[in-house]
Amino acid sequence: MTTISNSIAQRDIQFQLHSQTNPRRFEEQGPLIVTRGEGVRVYDNTGKAYIEGMAGLWCATLGFSNERLIAAAKAQYDELPYYHTFFQRTGEGATNLSEKLVELTGMKGGKSYFTTSGSEANETMVKLSWIYHTVHGKPGKRKIIARDRAFHGSTIAAASMCGLDFMHREFGLPLPGFLHTSAPYSYRGMQEGENEATYVERLARELEDLIVREGPETIAAFIAEPVYAGGGIIVPPAGYFQRIQEVLNKYDILCLDDEIVCGFGRTGKWFGKDLVGMQPDMMALAKGLSSSYFPIAAVVLAPKIYDAVAEFNKQGGAFGHGFTNSGHPVGVAVALEAIKIYEEMNIPEKVQKIGTRLRNRFEETAARSPILGEVRGAGLMLGIEIVKDKQTKEPFDVEKQAGATFDRIAYRNGLIARCMGDILGFAPPLILSEGEADELADLFDKSIAELEKTLYA
Ligand SMILES: Cc1ncc(COP(=O)(O)O)c(C=O)c1O
């Protein structure tokens, strides 16, 4: 990374504060300057190519050069580059996308609501939960239960719903009223003598104990990703959501589904809820909604939630919520085109096929490597856990920085991965071909071999 006087690197160090970046380390090392993309690859300013094994931030599902999405945006910019959806206004695109999302998600009789980011979509679900309970005569139902290791975004309530210390510690979060229950993390959470069914039972009991302890009359909603993304690619054990749902129903607690990563084929189903048997009252969609070619997100809500908003405002008030760029015509046009492409590709089937191929290759590496404890995930959302001892699952000492070291080695080899501590994550663009999956797997295998040498040096 260059630090030539007046270079982009130097000016970037001087002027930009970066997300999820250590400031002092960044000052020493400077940025990776990404200049262009093609298919599943991005290129830096020296011309070096990388397979983007994370589709950016789990989001560029159709890769980095999709002509149809670009054309859809250009055409919309020519037609009407901005308008909004406040005060009874809409455009044809916003109407069409609202209908399409209700149909695709299977939220019968439901509605779509647009936001700009995933965090805003999650916060919108919280506010709608509050309205719902208020209208049903339970205004005391305000608390939200999320789960350890969860990632739900960076705005204040969304960050409060995260179950990750690094999202809380600088800010004195979570806010009061945002609670957490254990993650369904079979690899490390299941105890000696437990099986999946008894583990699920223990998790459901823990949730119920928390609800009873806090007072069911104070709990509004439970939020979960069907499959954890940033918390370490965790697929819940069989029957988990069914049992959780029973507990939620018993205490009149809404189920909020964060599909921001899982949605639009990522797990090999159209939505993660269909993989894990979740029955949400609301769903948050972002990322794959537009392949992140435009910042657009949405909430799809059940009719009973909409009815509550209407009931609350029956004296003539207006729903007191909204974002300037909600339902932005360019975002809507890009999202409609992205969905059309997913349908043409039959995205769930394609992802299952390529996901299985990639996973099998990771399993082969894990079988021969002494430091890979588990390969897990769904579709093209795969995680690999680095351990010091495969039998005992003992992790490497934190100072070894095993995951971060892998990231550096992979990057040198032309592969962008994502370490979450010592869990390696892969969520490549869903357009990944068989050949590209093999290439990614070869680079993974090579990088793991180098990591072994480094860790044992
Ligand atoms: C599961 C999940 N929820 C919510 C968010 C927040 O989305 P945004 O960054 O668009 O606010 C993310 C972002 O990575 C995410 O992974």
PDB file of N, CA and C in Angstrom, residues 193 198 239 416 429:
ATOM      1  N   GLY A 193     -23.445 -34.443  26.204  1.00  0.00           N
ATOM      2  CA  GLY A 193     -24.648 -35.240  26.477  1.00  0.00           C
ATOM      3  C   GLY A 193     -25.905 -34.679  25.823  1.00  0.00           C
ATOM      4  N   THR A 198     -32.467 -31.548  22.524  1.00  0.00           N
ATOM      5  CA  THR A 198     -32.393 -31.093  23.921  1.00  0.00           C
ATOM      6  C   THR A 198     -31.724 -29.721  23.998  1.00  0.00           C
ATOM      7  N   GLY A 239     -35.447 -27.460  14.187  1.00  0.00           N
ATOM      8  CA  GLY A 239     -36.554 -27.254  15.123  1.00  0.00           C
ATOM      9  C   GLY A 239     -36.425 -26.011  15.995  1.00  0.00           C
ATOM     10  N   ILE A 416     -10.529 -12.125  -1.502  1.00  0.00           N
ATOM     11  CA  ILE A 416     -11.053 -11.338  -0.386  1.00  0.00           C
ATOM     12  C   ILE A 416     -11.991 -12.220   0.417  1.00  0.00           C
ATOM     13  N   PRO A 429     -20.463 -13.357  -4.725  1.00  0.00           N
ATOM     14  CA  PRO A 429     -21.608 -13.039  -5.588  1.00  0.00           C
ATOM     15  C   PRO A 429     -22.311 -14.335  -6.006  1.00  0.00           C
TER      16      PRO A 429
END
